[in-house]
Short mmCIF file of C-alpha atoms and ligand atoms in Angstrom, two decimals:
data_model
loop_
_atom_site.label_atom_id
_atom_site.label_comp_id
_atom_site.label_asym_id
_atom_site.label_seq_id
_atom_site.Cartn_x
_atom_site.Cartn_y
_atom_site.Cartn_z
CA UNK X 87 0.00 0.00 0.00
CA UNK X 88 1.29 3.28 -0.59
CA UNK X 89 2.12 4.89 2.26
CA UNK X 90 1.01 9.00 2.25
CA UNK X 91 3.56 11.02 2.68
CA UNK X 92 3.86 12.57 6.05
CA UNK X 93 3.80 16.59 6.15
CA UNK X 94 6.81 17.37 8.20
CA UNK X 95 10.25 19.30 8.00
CA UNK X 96 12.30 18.03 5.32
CA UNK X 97 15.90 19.34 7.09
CA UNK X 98 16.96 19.22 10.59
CA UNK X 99 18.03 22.49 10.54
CA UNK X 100 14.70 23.62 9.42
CA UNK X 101 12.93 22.21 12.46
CA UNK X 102 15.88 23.51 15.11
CA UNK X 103 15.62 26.65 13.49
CA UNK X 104 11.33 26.45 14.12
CA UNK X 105 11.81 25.09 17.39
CA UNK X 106 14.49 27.78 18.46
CA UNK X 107 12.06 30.48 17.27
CA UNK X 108 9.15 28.67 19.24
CA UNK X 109 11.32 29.43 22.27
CA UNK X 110 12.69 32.40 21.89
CA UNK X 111 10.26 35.43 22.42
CA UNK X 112 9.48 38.51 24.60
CA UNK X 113 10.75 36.61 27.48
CA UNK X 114 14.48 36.04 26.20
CA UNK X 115 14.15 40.18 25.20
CA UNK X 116 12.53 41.85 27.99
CA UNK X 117 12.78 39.73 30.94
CA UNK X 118 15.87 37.09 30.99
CA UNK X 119 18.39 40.78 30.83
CA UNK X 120 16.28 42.40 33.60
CA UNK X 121 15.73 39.17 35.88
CA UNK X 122 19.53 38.36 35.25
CA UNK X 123 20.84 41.91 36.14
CA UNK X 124 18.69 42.33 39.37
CA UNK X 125 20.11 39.02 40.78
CA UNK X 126 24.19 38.75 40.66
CA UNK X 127 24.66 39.44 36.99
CA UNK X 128 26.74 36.53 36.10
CA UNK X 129 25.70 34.15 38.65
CA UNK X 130 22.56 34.00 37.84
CA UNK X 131 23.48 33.26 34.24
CA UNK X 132 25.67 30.25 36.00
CA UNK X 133 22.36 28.99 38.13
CA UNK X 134 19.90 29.53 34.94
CA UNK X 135 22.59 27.54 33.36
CA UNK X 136 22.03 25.11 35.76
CA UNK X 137 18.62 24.74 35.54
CA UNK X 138 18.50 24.58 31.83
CA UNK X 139 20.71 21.44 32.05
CA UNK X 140 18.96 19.97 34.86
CA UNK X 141 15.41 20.21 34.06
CA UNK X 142 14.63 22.38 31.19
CA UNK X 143 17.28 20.06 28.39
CA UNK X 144 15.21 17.25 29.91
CA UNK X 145 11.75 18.16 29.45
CA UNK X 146 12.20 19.88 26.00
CA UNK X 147 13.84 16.35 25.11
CA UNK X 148 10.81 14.72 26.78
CA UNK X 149 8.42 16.80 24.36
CA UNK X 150 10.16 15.84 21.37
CA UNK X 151 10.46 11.96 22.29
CA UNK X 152 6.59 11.95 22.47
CA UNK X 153 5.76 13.16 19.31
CA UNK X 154 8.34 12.03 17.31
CA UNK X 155 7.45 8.19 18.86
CA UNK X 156 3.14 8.94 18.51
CA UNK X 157 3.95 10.90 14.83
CA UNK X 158 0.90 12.92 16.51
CA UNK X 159 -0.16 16.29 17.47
CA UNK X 160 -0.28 16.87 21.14
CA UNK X 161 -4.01 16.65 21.62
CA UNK X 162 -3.75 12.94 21.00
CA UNK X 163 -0.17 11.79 21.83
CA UNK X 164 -0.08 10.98 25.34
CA UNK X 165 -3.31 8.65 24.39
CA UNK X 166 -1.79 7.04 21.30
CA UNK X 167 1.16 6.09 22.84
CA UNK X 168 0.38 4.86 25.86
CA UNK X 169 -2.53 2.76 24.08
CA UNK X 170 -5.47 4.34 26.92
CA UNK X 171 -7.77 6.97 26.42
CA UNK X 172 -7.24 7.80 29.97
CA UNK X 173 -4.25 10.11 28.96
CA UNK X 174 -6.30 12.33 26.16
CA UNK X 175 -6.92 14.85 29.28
CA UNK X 176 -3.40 15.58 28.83
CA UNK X 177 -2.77 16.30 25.62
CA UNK X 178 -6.07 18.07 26.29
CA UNK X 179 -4.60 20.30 28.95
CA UNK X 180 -1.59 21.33 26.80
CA UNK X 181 -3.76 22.41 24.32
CA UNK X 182 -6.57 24.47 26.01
CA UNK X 183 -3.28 26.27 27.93
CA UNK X 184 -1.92 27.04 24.55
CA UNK X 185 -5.41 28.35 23.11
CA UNK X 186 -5.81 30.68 26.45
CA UNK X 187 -2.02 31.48 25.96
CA UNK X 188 -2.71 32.45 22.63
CA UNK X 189 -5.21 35.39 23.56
CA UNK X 190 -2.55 36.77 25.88
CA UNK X 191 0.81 36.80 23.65
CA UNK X 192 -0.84 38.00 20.36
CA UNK X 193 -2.02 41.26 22.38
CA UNK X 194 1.68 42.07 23.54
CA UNK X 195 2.96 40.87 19.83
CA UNK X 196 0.55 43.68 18.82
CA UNK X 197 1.95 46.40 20.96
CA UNK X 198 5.09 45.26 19.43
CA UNK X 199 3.48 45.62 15.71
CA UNK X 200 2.28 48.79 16.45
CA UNK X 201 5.34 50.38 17.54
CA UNK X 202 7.15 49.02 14.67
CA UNK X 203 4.58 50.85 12.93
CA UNK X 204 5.66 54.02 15.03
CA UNK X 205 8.89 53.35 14.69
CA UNK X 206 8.57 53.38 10.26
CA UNK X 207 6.58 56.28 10.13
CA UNK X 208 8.94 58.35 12.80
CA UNK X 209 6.50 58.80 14.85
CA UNK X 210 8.72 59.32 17.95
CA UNK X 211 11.00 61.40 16.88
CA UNK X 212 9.09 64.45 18.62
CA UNK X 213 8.28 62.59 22.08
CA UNK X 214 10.13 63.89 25.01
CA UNK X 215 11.50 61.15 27.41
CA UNK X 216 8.38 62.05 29.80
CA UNK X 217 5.74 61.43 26.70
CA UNK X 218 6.48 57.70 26.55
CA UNK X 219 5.05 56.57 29.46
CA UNK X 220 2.03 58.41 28.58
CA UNK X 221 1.91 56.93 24.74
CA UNK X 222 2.61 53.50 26.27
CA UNK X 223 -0.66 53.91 28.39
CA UNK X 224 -2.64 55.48 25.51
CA UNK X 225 -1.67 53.12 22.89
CA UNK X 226 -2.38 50.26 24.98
CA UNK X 227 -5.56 51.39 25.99
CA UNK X 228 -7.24 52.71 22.62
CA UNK X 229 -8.94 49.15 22.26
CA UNK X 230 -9.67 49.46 17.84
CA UNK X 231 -6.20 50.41 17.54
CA UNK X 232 -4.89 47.09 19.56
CA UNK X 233 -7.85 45.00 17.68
CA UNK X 234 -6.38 46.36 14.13
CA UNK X 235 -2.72 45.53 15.69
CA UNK X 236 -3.23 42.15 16.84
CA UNK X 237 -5.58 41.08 13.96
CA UNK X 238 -1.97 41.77 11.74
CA UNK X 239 0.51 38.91 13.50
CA UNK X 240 -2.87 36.96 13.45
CA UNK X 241 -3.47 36.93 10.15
CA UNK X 242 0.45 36.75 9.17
CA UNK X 243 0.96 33.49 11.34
CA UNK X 244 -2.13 31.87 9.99
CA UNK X 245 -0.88 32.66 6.49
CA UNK X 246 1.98 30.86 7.02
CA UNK X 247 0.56 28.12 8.49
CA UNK X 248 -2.42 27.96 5.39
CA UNK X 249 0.95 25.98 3.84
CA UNK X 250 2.11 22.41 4.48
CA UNK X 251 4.97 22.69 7.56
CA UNK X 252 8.15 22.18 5.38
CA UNK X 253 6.56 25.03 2.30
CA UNK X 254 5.35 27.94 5.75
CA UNK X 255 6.83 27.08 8.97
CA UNK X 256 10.00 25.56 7.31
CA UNK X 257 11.28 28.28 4.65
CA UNK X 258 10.06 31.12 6.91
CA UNK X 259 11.91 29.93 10.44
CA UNK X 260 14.88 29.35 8.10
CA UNK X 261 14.64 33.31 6.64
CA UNK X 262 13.76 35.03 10.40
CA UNK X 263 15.57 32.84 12.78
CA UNK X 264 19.08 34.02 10.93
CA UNK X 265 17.43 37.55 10.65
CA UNK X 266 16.71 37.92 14.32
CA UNK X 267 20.27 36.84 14.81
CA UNK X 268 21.92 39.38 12.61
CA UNK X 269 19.67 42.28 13.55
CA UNK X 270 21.03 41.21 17.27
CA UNK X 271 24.82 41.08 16.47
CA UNK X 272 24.59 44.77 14.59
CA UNK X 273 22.62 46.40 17.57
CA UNK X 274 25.38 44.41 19.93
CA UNK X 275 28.54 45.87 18.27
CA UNK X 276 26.97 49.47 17.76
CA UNK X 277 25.40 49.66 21.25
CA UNK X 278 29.23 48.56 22.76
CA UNK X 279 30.49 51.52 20.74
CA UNK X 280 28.69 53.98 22.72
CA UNK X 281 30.71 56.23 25.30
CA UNK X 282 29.37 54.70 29.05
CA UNK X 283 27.75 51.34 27.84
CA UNK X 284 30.72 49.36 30.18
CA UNK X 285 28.05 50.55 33.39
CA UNK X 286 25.78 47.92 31.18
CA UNK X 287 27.68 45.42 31.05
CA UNK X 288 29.02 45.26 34.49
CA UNK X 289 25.06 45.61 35.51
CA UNK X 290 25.11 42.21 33.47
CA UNK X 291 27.57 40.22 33.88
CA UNK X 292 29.00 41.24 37.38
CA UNK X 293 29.81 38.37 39.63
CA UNK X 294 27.56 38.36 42.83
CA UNK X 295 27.87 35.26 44.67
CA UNK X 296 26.02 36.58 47.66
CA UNK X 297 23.12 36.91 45.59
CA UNK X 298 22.87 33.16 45.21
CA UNK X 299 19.30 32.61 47.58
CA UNK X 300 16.73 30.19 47.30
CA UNK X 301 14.95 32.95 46.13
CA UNK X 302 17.14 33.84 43.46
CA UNK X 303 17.38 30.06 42.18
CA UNK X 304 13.51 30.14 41.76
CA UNK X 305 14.06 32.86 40.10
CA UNK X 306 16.18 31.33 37.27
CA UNK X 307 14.10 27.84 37.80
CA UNK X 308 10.90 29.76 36.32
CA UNK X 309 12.94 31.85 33.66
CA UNK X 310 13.88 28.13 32.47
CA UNK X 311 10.47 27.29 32.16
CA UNK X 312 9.16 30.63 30.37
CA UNK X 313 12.10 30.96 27.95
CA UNK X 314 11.49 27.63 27.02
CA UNK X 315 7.94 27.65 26.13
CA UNK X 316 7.58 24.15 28.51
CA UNK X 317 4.64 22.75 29.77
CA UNK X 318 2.56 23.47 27.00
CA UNK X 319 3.71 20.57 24.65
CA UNK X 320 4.32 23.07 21.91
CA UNK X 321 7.49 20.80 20.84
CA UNK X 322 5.17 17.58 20.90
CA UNK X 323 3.69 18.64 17.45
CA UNK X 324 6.95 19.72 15.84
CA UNK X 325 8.67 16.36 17.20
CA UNK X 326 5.38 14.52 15.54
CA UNK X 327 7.23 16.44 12.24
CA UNK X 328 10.54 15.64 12.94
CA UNK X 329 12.64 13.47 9.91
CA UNK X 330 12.86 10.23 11.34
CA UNK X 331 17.00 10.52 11.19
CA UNK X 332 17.37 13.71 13.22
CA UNK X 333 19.18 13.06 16.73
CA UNK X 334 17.33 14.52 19.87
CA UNK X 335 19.07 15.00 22.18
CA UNK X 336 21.72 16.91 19.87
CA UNK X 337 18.42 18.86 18.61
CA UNK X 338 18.08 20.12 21.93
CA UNK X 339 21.30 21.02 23.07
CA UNK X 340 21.10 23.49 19.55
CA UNK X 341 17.98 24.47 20.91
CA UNK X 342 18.65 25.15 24.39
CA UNK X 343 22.27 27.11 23.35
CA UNK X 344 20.57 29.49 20.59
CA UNK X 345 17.51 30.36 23.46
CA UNK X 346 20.43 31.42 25.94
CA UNK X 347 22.41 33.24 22.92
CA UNK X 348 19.81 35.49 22.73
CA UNK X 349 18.87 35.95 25.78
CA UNK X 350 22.52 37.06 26.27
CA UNK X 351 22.38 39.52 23.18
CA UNK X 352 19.49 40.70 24.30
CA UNK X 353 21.01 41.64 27.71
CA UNK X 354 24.27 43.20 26.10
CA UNK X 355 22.05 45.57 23.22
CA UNK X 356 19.93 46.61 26.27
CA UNK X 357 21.49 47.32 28.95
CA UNK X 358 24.75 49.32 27.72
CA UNK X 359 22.31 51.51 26.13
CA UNK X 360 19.80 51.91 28.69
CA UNK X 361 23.21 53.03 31.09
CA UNK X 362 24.84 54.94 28.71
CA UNK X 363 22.08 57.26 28.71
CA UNK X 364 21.29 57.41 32.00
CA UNK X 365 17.74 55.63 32.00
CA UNK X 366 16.39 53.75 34.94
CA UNK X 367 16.51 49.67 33.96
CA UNK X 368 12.74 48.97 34.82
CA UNK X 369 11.61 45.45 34.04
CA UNK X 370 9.03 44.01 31.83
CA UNK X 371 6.73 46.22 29.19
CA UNK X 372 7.63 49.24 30.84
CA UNK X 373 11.33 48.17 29.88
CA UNK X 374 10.66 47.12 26.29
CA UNK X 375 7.77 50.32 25.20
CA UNK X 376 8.20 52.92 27.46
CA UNK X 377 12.44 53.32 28.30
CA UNK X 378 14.30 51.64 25.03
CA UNK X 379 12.07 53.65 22.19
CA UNK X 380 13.22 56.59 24.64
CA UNK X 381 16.90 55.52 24.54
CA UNK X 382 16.93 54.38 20.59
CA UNK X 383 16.01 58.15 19.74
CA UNK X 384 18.69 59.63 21.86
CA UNK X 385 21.02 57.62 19.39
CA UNK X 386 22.59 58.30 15.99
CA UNK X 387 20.59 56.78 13.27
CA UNK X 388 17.41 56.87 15.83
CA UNK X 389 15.08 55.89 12.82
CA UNK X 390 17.48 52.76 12.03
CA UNK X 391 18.05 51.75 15.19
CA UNK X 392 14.08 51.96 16.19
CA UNK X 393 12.64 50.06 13.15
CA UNK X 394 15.56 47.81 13.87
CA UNK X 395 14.78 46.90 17.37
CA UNK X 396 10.92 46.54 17.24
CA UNK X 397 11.93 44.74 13.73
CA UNK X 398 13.68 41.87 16.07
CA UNK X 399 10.98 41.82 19.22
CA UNK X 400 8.10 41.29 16.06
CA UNK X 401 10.59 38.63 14.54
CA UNK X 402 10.54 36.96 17.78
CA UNK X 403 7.37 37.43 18.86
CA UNK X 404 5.74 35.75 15.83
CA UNK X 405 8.24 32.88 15.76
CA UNK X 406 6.49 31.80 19.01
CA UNK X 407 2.89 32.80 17.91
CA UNK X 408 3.53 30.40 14.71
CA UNK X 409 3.99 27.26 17.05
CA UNK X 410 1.66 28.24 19.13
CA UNK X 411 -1.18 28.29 17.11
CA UNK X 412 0.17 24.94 14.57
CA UNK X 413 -0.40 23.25 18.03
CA UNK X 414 -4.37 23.60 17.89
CA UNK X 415 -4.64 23.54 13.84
CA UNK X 416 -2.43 19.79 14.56
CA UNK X 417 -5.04 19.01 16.94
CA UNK X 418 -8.43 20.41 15.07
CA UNK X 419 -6.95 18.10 11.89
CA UNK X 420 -6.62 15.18 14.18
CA UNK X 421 -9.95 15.55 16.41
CA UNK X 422 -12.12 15.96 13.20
CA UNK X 423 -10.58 12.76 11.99
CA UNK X 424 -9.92 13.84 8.58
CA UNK X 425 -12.98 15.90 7.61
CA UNK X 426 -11.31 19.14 8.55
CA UNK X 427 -8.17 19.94 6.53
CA UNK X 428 -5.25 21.96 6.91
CA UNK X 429 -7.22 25.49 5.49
CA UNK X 430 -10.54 25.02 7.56
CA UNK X 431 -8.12 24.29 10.95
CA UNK X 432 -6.40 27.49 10.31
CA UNK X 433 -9.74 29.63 9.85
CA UNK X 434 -11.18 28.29 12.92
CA UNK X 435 -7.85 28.51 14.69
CA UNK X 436 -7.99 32.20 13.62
CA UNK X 437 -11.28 33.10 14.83
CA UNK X 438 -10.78 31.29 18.49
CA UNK X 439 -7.82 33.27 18.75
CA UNK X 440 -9.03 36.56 17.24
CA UNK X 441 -11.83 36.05 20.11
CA UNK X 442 -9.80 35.64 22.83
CA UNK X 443 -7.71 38.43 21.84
CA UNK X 444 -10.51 40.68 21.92
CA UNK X 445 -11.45 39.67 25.56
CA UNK X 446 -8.07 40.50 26.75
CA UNK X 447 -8.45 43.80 24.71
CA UNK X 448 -12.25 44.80 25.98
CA UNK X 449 -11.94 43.27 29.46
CA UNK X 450 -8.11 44.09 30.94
CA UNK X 451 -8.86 41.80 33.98
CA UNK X 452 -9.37 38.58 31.16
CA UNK X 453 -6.06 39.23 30.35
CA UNK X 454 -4.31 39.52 33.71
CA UNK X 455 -6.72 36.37 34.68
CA UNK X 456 -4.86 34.59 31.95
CA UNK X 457 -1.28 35.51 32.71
CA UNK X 458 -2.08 33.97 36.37
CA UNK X 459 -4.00 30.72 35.27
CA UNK X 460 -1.43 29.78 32.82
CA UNK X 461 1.64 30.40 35.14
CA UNK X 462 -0.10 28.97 38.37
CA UNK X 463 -1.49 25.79 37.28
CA UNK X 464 -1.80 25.49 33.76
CA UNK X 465 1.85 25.42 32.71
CA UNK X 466 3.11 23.81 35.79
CA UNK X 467 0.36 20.79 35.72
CA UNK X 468 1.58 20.46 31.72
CA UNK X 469 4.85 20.52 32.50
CA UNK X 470 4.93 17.62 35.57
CA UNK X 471 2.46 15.84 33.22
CA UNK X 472 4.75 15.19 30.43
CA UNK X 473 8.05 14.44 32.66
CA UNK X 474 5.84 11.85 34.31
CA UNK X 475 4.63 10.55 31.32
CA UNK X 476 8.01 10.08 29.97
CA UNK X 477 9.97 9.67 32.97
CA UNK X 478 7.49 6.65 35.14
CA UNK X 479 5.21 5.35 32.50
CA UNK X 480 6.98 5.49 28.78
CA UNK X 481 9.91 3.64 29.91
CA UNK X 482 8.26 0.74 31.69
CA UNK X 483 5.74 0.51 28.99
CA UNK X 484 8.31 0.40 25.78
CA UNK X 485 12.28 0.42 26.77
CA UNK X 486 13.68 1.58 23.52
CA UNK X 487 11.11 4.92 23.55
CA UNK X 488 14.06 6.80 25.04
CA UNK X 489 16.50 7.84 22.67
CA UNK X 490 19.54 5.81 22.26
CA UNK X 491 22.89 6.38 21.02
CA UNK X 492 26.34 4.86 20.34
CA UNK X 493 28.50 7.94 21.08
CA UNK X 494 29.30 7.78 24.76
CA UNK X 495 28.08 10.55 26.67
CA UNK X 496 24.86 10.58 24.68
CA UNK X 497 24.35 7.08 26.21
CA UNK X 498 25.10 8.75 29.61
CA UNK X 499 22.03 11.11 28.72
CA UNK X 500 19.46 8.12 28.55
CA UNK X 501 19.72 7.40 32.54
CA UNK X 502 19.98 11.57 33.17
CA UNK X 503 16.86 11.55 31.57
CA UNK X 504 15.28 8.89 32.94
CA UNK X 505 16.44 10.49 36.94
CA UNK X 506 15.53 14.28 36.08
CA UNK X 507 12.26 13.18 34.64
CA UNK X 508 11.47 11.13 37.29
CA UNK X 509 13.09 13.26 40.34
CA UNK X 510 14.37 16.41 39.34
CA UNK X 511 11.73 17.55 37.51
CA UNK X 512 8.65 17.29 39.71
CA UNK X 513 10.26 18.18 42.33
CA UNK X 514 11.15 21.38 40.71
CA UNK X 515 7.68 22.50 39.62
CA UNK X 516 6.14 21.58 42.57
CA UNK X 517 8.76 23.94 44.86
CA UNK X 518 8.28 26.73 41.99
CA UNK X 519 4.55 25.84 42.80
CA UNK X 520 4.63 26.08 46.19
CA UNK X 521 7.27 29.60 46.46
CA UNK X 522 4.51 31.03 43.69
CA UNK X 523 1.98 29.99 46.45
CA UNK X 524 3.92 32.04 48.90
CA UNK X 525 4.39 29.09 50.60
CA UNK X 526 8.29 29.90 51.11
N1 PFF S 47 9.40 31.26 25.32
C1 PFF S 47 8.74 32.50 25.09
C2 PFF S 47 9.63 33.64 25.47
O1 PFF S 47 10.72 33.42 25.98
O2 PFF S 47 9.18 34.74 25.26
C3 PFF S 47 7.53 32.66 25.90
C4 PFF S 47 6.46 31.74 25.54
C5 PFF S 47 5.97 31.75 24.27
C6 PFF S 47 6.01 30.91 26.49
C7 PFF S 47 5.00 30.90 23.94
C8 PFF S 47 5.04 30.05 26.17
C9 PFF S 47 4.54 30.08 24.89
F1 PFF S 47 3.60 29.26 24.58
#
């Protein structure tokens, strides 16, 4: 019989490239430098380090071993590998926290749209430093202006994913992913060049053992988790498209080193500017829209240096919206059993999301809501589901599922795996559970 051909990547470079975008985002750009600065510079880049190694390489290798073993979007991979229908409430899970998810990030990619709008059409070059604050508040409250900018990255991610994975996803992961890293080595080099940027990266990268705390080490345990999109099982679906010859655990160490490369970048193009004008390093969107377009005009070649920046965060930004949303057009395919195709998946897709984006717009307290429902339970019940899955009940129930290998320290990685998923793991999210509790 002939068999039909699977739609998947067609290089392994192709799908790291897609699955580095998936994880890098707003959170590598706006929150890793901040977080990382506040708490011992270059020891917490040492404990994040860590934690990436200790539990965040072993779940993103978990998420890939389960769909590239079930060849099936997350929705139904849990069930079809371990044979039961008692695990579809899993693969469930994943995938309602990535549709609520979805609302959220596509209203901050469309702040970011809009002020790369802003940024073409020079719109700042008569703000004062004061006016920002006020245009960040104005902007993000004039709710048909944020439904016409988050209807854009909508409509551009659903475009690409109208195509077959290797023809959308694929070729356009292989154009922005190199993009975003050459847009972030120009902005590095000509940010060092200006007179006081050293205060930056001493802010960065100074050494602060003191500052190692429990506290702090939650800290970098929950920037693990963010930066690397886990819990959600967005890597499930791209491991389902994975060529059957591609190595994971190699996959993932590419994956793991390009998140922290630009996370690092990030840090070095923000904070020697932000210092070398004298700005106050505040954290988060006030960081991002209200002090860098503030800083980017106070430089030579403001108009450059403005489209180039909000350029990047949009780059970024819709590299993550792109596997978030192929996760629930996967899973509308697979639920529908075949009726539904590829186009109708993405039309629906679009109009769930555009929905939920307009709650978050019309009703600020939907959005908030969501940003503590996916961080409190939803992301932390995904992510101790899968390292369960993989780490008690995938092992027993099939011994080869975990990825073997000849070369010597990748056989070492088969029992790591096997201990972090079982140990490490939970016992993380359920102490970054607990501290978010307060508990601590
Ligand atoms: N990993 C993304 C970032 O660092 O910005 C954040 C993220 C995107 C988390 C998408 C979860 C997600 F589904």
């Amino acid at each position: 019989m002939e068999q039909k051909k699977q739609n998947g990547f067609s290089s392994k470079v192709g799908l790291i490239l897609a699955a580095a975008g998936s994880a890098v985002g707003l959170g590598n750009i706006w929150k890793f430098p901040y977080v990382a600065g506040e708490n011992g510079g270059g020891a917490f880049l040492i404990v994040y380090l860590i934690c990436v190694l200790l539990f965040g390489l072993p779940l993103l290798m978990s998420e890939f071993i389960i769909g590239k073993t079930s060849k099936k979007p997350t929705i139904s991979a849990f069930s079809t590998i371990s044979g039961s229908k008692g695990w579809l409430w899993l693969g469930g899970w994943c995938v309602l926290a990535v549709t609520l998810m979805m609302g959220f990030y596509f209203v901050v990619t469309g702040w970011c749209f809009n002020y790369l709008f802003e940024s073409v059409t020079n719109s700042f070059a008569t703000m004062d430093t004061a006016g920002f604050s006020a245009h960040f508040d104005a902007i993000s409250s004039s709710k048909p202006r944020m439904l016409l900018c988050g209807l854009l990255p909508i409509i551009l991610t659903g475009t690409v994913l109208w195509f077959d994975v290797n023809k959308g996803i694929e070729r356009l992961s292989k154009i922005l992913m190199p993009m975003l890293l050459l847009i972030m080595f120009l902005m590095a080099v000509r940010v060092l060049m200006l007179e006081g940027s050293s205060a930056g990266m001493r802010f960065l990268f100074r050494f602060e053992w003191s500052q190692i705390t429990p506290e702090m080490i939650m800290k970098a345990a929950g920037q693990c988790f963010f930066s690397l999109s886990l819990g959600l099982g967005l890597l499930i679906t791209y491991g389902a498209y994975m060529p059957s010859v591609q190595d994971i655990t190699s996959t993932s160490l590419q994956i793991v080193v390009l998140d922290t490369l630009v996370a690092v970048l990030a840090g070095i193009i923000i904070f020697p500017a932000v210092f070398a004008f004298g700005f106050n390093p505040a954290e988060g969107p006030e960081l991002v829209f209200e002090v860098l377009p503030a800083v980017l005009q106070k430089m030579s070649l403001s108009w450059l240096s403005s489209v180039l920046f909000f350029t990047l965060l949009c780059i970024a930004a819709l590299t993550s919206t792109i596997s978030l949303m192929e996760v629930v057009v996967a899973s509308i395919c697979e639920v529908s059993g075949g009726r539904l195709n590829r186009h109708h998946s993405v039309l629906i897709t679009g109009g769930i999301v555009s929905v939920l984006m307009a709650l978050c717009i019309f009703f600020p307290q939907v959005f908030t809501w969501t940003d503590i429902l996916e961080t409190t339970i939803l992301l932390p019940v995904g992510a101790l589901g899968v390292s369960l899955f993989v780490g008690w009940f995938m092992p027993m129930k099939n011994k080869d599922l975990v990825p073997r290998s000849d070369k010597r320290w990748k056989t070492l990685m088969r029992p790591f795996l096997v201990f972090a998923l079982r140990w490490i793991v939970p016992a993380a999210i359920i102490l970054i559970f607990l501290n978010g509790q307060g508990v601590f």
